[in-house]
mmCIF file of C-alpha atoms and ligand atoms in Angstrom:
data_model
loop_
_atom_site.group_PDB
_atom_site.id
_atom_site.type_symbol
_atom_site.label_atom_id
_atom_site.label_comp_id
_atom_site.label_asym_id
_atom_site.label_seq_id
_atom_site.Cartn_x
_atom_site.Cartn_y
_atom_site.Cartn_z
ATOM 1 C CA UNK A 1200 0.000 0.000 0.000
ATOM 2 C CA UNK A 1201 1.655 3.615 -0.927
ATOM 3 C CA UNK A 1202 1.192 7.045 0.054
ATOM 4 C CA UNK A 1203 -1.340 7.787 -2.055
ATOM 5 C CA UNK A 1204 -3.910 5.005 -1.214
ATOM 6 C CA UNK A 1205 -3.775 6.577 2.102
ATOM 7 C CA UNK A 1206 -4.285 10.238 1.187
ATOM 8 C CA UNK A 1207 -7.539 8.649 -0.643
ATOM 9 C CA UNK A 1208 -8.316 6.916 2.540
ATOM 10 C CA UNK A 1209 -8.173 11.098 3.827
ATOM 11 C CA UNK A 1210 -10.267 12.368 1.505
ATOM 12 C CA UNK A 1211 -13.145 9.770 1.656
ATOM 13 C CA UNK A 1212 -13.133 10.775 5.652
ATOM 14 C CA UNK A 1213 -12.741 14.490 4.711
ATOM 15 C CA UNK A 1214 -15.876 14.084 2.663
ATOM 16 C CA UNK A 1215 -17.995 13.255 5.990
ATOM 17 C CA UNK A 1216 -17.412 16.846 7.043
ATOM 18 C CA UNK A 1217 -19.270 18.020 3.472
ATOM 19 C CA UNK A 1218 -21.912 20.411 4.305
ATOM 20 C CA UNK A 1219 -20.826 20.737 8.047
ATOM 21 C CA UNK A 1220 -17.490 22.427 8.341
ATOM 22 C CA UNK A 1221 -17.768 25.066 5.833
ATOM 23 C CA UNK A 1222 -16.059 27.733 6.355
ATOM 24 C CA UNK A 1223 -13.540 25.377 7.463
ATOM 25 C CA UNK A 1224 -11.613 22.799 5.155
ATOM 26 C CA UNK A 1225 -12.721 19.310 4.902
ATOM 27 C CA UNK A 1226 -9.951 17.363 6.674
ATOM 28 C CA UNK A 1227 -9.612 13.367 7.071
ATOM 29 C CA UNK A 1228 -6.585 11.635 9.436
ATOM 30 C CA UNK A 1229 -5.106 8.155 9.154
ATOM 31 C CA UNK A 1230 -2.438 6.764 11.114
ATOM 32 C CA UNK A 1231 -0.782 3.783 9.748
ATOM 33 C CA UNK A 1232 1.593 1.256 11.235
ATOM 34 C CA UNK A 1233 3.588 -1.108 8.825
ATOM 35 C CA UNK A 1234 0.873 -0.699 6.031
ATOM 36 C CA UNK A 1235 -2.728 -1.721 8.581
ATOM 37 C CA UNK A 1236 -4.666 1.502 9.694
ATOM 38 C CA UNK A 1237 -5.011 1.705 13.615
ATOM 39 C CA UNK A 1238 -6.225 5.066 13.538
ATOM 40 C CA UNK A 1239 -9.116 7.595 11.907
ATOM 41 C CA UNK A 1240 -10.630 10.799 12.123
ATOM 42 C CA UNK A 1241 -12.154 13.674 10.314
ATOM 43 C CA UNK A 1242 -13.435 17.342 11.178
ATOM 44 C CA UNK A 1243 -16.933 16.712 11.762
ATOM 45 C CA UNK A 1244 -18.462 20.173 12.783
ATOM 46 C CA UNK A 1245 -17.125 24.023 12.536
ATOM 47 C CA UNK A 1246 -15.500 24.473 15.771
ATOM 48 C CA UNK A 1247 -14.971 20.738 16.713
ATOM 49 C CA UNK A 1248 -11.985 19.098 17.110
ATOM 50 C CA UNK A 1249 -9.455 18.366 14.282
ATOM 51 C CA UNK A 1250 -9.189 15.364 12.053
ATOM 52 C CA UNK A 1251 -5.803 14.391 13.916
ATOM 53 C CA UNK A 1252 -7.529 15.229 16.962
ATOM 54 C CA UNK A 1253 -10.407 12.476 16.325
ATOM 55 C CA UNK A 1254 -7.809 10.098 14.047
ATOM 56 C CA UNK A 1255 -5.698 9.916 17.788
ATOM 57 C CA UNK A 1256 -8.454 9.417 19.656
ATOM 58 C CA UNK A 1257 -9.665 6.565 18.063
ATOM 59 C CA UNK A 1258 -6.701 4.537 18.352
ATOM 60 C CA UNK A 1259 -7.580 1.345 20.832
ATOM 61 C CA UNK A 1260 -5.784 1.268 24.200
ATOM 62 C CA UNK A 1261 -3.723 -2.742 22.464
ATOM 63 C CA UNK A 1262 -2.534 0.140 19.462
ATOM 64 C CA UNK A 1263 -1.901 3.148 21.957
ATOM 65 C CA UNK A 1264 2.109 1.688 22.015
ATOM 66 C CA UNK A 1265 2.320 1.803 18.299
ATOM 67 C CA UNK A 1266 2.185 5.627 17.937
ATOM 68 C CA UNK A 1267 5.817 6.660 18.161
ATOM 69 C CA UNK A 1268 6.067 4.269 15.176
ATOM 70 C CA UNK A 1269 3.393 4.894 12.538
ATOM 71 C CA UNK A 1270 2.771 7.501 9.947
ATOM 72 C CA UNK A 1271 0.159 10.239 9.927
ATOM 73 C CA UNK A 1272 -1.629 11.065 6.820
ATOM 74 C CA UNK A 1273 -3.949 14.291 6.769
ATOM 75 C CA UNK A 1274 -4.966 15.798 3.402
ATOM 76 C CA UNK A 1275 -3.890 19.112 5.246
ATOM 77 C CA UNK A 1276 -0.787 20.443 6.354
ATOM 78 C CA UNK A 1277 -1.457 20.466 10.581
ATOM 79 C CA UNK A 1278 -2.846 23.294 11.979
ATOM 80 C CA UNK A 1279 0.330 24.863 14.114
ATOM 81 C CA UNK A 1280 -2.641 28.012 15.418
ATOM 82 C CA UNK A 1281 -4.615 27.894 18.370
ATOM 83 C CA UNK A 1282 -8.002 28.928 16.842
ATOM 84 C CA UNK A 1283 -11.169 27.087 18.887
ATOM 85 C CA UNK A 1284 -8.511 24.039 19.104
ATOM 86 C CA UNK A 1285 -5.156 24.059 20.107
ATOM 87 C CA UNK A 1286 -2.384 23.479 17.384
ATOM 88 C CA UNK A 1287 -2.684 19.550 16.105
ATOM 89 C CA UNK A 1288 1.802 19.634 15.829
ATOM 90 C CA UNK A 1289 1.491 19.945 19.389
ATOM 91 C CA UNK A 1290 -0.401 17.224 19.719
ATOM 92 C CA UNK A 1291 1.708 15.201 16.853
ATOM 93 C CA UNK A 1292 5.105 16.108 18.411
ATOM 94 C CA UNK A 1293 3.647 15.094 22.018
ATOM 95 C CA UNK A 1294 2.304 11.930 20.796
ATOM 96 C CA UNK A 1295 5.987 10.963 19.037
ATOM 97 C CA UNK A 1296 4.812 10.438 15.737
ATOM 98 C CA UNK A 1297 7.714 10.105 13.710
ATOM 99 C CA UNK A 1298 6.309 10.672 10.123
ATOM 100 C CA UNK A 1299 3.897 12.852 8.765
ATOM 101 C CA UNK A 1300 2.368 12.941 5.246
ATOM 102 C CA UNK A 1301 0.294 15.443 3.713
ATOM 103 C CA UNK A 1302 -1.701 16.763 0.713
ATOM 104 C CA UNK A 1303 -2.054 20.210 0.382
ATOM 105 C CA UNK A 1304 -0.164 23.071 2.630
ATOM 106 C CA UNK A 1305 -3.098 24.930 4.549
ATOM 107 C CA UNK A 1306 -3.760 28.341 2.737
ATOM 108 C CA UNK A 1307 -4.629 30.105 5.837
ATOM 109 C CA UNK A 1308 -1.948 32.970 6.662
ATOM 110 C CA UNK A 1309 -2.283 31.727 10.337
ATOM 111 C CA UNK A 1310 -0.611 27.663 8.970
ATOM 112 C CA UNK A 1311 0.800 28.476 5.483
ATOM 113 C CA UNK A 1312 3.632 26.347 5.653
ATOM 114 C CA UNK A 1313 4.311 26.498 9.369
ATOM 115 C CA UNK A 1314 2.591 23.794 10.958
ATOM 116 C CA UNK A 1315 4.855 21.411 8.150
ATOM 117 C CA UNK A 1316 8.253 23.718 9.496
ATOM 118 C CA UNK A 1317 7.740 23.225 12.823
ATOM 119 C CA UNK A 1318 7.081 19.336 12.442
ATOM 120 C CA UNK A 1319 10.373 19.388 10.472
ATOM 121 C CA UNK A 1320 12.168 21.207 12.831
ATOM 122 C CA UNK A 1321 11.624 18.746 15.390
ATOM 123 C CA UNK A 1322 12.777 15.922 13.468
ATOM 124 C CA UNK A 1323 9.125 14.538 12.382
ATOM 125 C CA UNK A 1324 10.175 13.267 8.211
ATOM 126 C CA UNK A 1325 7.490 15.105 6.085
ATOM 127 C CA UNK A 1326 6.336 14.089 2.953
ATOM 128 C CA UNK A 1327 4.161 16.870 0.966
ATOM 129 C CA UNK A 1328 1.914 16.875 -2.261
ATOM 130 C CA UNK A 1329 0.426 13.472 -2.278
ATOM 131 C CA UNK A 1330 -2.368 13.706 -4.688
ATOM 132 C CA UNK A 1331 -2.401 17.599 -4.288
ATOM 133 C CA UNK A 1332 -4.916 18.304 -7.327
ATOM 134 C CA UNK A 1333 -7.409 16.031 -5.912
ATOM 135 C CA UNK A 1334 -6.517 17.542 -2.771
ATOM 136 C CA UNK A 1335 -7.266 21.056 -4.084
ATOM 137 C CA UNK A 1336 -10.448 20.010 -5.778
ATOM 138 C CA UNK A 1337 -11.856 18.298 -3.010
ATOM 139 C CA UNK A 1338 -11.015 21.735 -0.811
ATOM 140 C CA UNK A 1339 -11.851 23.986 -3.410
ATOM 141 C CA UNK A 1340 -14.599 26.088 -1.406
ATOM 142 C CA UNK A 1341 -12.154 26.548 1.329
ATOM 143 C CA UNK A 1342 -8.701 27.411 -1.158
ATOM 144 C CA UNK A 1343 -11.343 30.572 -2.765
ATOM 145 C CA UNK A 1344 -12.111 31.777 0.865
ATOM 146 C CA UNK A 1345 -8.774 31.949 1.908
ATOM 147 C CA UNK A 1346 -6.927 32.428 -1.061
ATOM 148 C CA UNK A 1347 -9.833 35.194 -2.872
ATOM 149 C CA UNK A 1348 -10.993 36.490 0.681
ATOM 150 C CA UNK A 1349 -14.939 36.174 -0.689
ATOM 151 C CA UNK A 1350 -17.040 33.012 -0.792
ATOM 152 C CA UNK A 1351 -17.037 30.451 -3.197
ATOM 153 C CA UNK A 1352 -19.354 31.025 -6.193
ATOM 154 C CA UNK A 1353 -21.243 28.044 -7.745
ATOM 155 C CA UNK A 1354 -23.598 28.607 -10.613
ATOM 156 C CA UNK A 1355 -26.211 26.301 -11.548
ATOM 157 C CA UNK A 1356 -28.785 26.241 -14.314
ATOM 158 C CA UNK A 1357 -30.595 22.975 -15.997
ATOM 159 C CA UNK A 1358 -30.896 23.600 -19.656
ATOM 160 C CA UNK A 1359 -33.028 21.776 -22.430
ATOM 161 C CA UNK A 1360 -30.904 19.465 -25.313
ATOM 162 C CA UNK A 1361 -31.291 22.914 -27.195
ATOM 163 C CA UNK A 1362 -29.837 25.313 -25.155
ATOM 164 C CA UNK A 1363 -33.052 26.567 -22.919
ATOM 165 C CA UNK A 1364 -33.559 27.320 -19.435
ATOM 166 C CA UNK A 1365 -36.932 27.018 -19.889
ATOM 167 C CA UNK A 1366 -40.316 28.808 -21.540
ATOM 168 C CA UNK A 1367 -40.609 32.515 -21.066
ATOM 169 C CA UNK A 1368 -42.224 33.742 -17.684
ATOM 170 C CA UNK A 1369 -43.552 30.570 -16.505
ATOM 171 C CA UNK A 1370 -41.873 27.239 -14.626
ATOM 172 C CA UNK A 1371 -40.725 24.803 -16.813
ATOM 173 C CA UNK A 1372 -39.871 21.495 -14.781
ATOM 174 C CA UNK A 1373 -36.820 20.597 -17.295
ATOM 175 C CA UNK A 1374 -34.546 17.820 -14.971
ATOM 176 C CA UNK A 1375 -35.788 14.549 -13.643
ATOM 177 C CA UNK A 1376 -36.731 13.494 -9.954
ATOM 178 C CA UNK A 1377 -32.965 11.750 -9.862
ATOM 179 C CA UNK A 1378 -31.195 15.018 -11.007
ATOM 180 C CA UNK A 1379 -33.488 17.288 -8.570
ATOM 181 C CA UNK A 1380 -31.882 14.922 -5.819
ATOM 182 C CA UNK A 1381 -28.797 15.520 -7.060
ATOM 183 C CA UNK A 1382 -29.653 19.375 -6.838
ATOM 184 C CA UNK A 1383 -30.868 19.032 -3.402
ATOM 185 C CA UNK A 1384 -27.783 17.220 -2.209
ATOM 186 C CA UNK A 1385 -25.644 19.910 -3.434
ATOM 187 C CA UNK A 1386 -27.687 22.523 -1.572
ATOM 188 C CA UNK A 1387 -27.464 20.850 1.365
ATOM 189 C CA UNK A 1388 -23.647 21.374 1.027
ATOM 190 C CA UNK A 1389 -24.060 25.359 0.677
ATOM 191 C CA UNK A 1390 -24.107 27.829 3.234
ATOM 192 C CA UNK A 1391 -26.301 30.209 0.828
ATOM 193 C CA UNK A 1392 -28.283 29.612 -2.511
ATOM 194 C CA UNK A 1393 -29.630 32.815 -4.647
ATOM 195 C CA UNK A 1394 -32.334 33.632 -7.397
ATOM 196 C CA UNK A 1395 -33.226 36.918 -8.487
ATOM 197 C CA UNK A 1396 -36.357 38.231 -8.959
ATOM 198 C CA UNK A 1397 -37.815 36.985 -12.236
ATOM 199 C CA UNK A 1398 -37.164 33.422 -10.933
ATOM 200 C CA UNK A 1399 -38.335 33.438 -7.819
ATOM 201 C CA UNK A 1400 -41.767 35.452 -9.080
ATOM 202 C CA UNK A 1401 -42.269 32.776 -12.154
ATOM 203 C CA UNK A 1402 -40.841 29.439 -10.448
ATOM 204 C CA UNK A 1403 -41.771 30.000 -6.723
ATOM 205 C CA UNK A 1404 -39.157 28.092 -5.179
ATOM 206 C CA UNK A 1405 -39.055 27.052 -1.930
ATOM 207 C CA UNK A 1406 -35.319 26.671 -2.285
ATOM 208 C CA UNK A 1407 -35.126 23.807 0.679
ATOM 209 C CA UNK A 1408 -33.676 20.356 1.016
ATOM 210 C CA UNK A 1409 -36.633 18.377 0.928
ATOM 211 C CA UNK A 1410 -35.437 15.486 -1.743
ATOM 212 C CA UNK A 1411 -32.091 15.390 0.340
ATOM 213 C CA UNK A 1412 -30.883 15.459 4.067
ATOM 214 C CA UNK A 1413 -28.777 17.278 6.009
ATOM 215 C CA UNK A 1414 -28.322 21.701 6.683
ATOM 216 C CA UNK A 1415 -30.760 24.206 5.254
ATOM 217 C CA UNK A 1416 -28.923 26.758 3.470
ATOM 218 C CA UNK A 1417 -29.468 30.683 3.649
ATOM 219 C CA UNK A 1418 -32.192 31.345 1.462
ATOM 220 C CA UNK A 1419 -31.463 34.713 -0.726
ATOM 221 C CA UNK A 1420 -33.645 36.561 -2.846
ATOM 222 C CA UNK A 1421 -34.114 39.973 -4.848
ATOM 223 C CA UNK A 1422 -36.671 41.803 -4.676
ATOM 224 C CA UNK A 1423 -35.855 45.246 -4.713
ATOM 225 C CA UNK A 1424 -38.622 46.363 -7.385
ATOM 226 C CA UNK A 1425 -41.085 44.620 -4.659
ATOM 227 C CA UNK A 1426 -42.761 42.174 -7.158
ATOM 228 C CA UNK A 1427 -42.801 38.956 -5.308
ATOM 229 C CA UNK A 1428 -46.231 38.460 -4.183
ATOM 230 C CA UNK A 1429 -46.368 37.608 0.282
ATOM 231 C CA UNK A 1430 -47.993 34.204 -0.784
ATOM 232 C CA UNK A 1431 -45.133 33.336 -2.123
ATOM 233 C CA UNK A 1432 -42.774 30.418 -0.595
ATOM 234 C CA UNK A 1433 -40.026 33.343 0.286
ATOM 235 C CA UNK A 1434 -42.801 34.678 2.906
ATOM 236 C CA UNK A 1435 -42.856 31.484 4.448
ATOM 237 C CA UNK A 1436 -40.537 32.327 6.667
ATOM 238 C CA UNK A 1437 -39.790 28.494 7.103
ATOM 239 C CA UNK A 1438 -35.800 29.107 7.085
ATOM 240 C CA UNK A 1439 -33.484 32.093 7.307
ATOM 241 C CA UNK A 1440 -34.448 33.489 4.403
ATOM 242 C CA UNK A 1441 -32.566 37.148 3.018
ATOM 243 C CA UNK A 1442 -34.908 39.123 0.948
ATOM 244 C CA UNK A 1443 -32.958 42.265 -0.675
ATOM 245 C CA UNK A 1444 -36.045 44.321 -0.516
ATOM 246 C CA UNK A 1445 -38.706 46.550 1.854
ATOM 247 C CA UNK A 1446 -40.314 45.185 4.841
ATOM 248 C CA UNK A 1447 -43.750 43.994 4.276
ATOM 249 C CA UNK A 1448 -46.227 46.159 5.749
ATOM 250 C CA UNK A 1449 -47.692 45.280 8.907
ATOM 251 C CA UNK A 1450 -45.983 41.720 8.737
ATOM 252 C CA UNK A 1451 -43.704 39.978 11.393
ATOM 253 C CA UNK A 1452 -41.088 37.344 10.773
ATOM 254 C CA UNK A 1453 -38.108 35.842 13.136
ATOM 255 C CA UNK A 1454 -36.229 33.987 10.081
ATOM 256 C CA UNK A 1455 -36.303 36.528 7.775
ATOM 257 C CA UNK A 1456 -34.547 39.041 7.085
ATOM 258 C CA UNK A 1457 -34.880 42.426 5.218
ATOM 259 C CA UNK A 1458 -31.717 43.941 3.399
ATOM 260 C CA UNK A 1459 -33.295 47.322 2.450
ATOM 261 C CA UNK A 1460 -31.890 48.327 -1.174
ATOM 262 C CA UNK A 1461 -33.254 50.384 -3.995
ATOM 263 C CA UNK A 1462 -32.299 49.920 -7.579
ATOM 264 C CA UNK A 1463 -28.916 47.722 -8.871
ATOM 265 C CA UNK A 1464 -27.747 45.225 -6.181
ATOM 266 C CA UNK A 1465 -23.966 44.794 -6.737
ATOM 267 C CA UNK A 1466 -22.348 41.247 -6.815
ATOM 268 C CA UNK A 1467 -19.700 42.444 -4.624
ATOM 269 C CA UNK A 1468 -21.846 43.641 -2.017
ATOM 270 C CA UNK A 1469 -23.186 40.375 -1.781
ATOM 271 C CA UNK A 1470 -20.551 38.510 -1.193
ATOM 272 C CA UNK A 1471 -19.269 41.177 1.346
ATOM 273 C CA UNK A 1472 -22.725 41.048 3.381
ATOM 274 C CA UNK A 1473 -22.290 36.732 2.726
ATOM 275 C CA UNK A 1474 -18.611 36.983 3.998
ATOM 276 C CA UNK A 1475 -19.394 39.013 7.155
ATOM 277 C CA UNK A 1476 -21.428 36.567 8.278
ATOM 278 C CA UNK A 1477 -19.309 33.271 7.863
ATOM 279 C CA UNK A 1478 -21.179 31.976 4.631
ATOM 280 C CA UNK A 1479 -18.439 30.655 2.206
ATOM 281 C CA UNK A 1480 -20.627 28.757 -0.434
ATOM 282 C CA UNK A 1481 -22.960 30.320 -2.234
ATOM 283 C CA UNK A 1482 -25.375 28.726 -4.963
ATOM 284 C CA UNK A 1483 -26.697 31.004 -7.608
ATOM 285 C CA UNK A 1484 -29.656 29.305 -8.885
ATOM 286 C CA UNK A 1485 -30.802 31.587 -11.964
ATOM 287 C CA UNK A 1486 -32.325 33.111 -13.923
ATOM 288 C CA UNK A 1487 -30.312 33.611 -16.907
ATOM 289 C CA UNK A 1488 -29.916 37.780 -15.976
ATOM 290 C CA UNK A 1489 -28.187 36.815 -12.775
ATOM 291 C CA UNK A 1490 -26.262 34.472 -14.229
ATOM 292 C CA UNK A 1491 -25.421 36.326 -16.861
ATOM 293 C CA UNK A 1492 -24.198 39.305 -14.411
ATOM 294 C CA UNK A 1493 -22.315 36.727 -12.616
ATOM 295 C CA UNK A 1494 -20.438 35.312 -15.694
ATOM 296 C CA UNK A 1495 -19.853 38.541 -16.809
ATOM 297 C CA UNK A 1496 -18.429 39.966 -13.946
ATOM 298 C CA UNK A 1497 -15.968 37.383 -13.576
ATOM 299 C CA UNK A 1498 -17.394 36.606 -9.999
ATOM 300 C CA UNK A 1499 -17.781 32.952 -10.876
ATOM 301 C CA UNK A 1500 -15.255 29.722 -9.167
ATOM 302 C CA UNK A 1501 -17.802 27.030 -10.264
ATOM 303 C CA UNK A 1502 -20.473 26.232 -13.135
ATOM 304 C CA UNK A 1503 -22.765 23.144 -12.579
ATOM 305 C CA UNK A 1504 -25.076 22.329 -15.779
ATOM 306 C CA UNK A 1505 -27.705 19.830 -15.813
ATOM 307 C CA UNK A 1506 -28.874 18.994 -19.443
ATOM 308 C CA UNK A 1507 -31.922 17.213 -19.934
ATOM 309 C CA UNK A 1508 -32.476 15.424 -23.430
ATOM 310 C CA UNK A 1509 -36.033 17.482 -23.865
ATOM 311 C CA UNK A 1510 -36.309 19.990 -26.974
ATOM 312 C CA UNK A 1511 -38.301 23.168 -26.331
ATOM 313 C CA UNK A 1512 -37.882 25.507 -29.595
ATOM 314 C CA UNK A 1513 -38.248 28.461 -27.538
ATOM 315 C CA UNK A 1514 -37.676 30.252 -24.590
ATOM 316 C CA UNK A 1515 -34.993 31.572 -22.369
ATOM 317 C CA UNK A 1516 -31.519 31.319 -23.420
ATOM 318 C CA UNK A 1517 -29.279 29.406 -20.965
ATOM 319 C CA UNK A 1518 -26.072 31.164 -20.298
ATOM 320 C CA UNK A 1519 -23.337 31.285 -22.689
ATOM 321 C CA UNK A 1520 -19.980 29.484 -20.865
ATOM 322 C CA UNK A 1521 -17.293 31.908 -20.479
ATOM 323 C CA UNK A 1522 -14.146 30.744 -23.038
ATOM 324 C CA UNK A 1523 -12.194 29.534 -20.241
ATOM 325 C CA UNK A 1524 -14.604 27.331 -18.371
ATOM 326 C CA UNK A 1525 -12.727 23.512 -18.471
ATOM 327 C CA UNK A 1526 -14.752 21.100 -17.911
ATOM 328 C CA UNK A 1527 -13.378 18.922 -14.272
ATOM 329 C CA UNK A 1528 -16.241 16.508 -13.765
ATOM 330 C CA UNK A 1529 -19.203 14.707 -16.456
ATOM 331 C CA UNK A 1530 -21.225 12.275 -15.070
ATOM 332 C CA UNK A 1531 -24.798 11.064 -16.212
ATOM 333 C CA UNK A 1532 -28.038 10.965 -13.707
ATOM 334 C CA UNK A 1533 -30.547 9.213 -15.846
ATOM 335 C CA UNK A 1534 -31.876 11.409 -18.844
ATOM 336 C CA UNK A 1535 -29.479 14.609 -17.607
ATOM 337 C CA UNK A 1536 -25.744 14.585 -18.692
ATOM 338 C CA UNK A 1537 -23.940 16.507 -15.521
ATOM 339 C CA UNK A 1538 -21.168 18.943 -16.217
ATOM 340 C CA UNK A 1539 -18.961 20.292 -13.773
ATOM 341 C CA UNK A 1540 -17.010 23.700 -15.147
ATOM 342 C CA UNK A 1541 -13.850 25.379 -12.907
ATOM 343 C CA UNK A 1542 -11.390 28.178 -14.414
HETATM 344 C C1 LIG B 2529 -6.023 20.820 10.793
HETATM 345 N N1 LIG B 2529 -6.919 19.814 10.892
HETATM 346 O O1 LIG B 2529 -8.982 19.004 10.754
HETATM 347 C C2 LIG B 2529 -8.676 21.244 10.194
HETATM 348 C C3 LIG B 2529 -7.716 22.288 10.065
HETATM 349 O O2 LIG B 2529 -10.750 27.455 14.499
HETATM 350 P P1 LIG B 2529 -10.068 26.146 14.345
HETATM 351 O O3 LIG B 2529 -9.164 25.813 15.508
HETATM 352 O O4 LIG B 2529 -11.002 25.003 14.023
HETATM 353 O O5 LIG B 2529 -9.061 26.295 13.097
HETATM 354 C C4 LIG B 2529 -9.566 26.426 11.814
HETATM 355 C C5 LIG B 2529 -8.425 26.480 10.834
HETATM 356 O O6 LIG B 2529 -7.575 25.334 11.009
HETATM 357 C C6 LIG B 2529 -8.888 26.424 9.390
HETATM 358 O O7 LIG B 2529 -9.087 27.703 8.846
HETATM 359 C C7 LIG B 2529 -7.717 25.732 8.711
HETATM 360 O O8 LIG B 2529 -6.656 26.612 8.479
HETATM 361 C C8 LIG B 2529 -7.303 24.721 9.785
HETATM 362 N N2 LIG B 2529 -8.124 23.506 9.667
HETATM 363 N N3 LIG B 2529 -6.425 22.031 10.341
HETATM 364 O O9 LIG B 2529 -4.857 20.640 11.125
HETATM 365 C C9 LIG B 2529 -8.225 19.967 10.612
HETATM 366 N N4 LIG B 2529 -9.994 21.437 9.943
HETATM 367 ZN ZN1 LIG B 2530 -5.453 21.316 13.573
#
């Protein structure tokens, strides 16, 4: 067994963490003596201990001798910070583990190459870059709110075989119950999703997780020109909802909020308001004019297509993708081909 069957072995525990660690990385810990594993772990929650953390703890009392002679893998570089947890080289150097072997070096000014020095320092033998483009992808959300100090942009549409989001001011169901699952699970892994107006007036979406489990994102919506009618699922106030808009008259909500704004609502200013309070994913879920402002201002890390095999003739155009879109994942969920885009 190499290296790299281990860092796998990382990333499938990292993956756990998907949809509860955000704004945090997704981090999996294996500690391996003479090729068996006696030890795992992963960051479960934001502000719970660290995958070493969890991978040492679950080593059984028979193993507890074997320490000072296995290797640790971690897809990241350990955290050498005392955040809400105390620096994991601490707890590596105290625990006499004499090799260490990582994926990616941790982005975040506070590590950034000095939880690996200080391992090194001490005599720990490091071994860096194991699978570091998987590494990367798996941790992309994270890299963009470290690295681009904003959240992470995904944006979504479903689109007909001939280029259509749909018919022209009315819903047009275009994926399949599988691929709406799909959709659902990938909400579930976002800390925000957002329509503009136009969709949320035409499709009424309740923008939840029902076909899925797991967290309820931020709902965000606007509604500046005040056109969404109070009946409508936004109202609901079933889930923090943001509505960039003015207060209802005479109505009273707890989960919803009111971000008054007249006119043009900036993409920047979004993601400011989004990054001030801790929500690094965000899903922008159409239509094509928000989209289209998105693409256009460059403000874009991820494109997720669904494309059904239905012809419609007609309608709205789906976005154009920008020339330097590469395509990083395809996959097929019944009738709708899946395309994953990055830059
Ligand atoms: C690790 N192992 O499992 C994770 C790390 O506030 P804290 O203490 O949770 O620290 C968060 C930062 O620690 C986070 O931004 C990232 O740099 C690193 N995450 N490091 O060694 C882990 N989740
Ligand atoms: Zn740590």
């Amino acid at each position: 067994m190499n290296d790299e069957f281990f860092i796998q072995r990382c990333f499938d525990l990292a993956r756990l963490g998907l949809g509860s660690v955000s704004p945090n990385p997704m981090v999996g810990a294996v500690l391996v003596r003479e090729g068996k594993i006696i030890g795992e772990g992963w960051h479960q929650h934001w502000g719970a201990a660290h995958a070493e953390v969890n991978c040492l703890r679950s080593v059984s009392p028979e193993n507890q001798h074997l320490i000072p002679y296995s290797t640790l893998f971690c897809n990241l570089e350990p955290c050498a910070h005392f955040g809400k947890t105390p620096p994991c080289t601490d707890l590596i150097l105290a625990q006499k583990i004499p090799r260490v072997v990582v994926s990616n070096t941790d982005p975040n000014p506070l590590v950034a190459g000095k939880g690996l020095a200080k391992l090194k320092k001490a005599g720990v033998e490091i071994k860096q870059g194991v699978l570091e483009e998987e590494g990367r992808w798996l941790n992309r959300a994270f890299f963009t709110w470290i690295n681009k100090r904003r959240p992470h942009v995904i944006l979504k549409w479903a689109q007909t075989a001939d280029g259509f989001l749909g018919k022209k001011h009315t819903h047009t169901a275009i994926s399949s119950p599988a691929a709406l699952r799909l959709v659902h699970r990938w909400r579930s892994a976002c800390d925000a999703i957002l329509v503009g107006t136009n969709t949320a007036l035409f499709d009424n979406p309740r923008l939840d997780v029902r076909h899925y489990f797991g967290k309820k994102p931020l709902r965000l919506v606007l509604d500046t020109h005040g056109k969404i009618p109070s009946s409508h699922h936004f109202f609901d106030d079933s889930t923090e909802t943001w509505i960039y808009g003015s207060l209802l008259n005479g109505a009273s909500f707890s989960r919803t909020k009111f971000i008054p704004s007249e006119g043009k609502i900036l993409i920047p200013n979004i993601l400011e308001v989004l990054k001030i309070a801790d929500h690094a994913i965000l899903m922008v879920e159409g239509g094509a004019n928000l989209l289209n402002q998105f693409l256009e201002s460059g403000y874009w890390d991820e494109i997720r297509v669904l494309q059904n095999e239905l012809f419609l003739g007609e309608g709205v155009n789906a976005p154009r993708l920008p020339a330097n879109a590469i395509v990083k994942e395809q996959f097929q969920v019944r009738q709708d081909k899946v395309c994953i885009f990055t830059r």
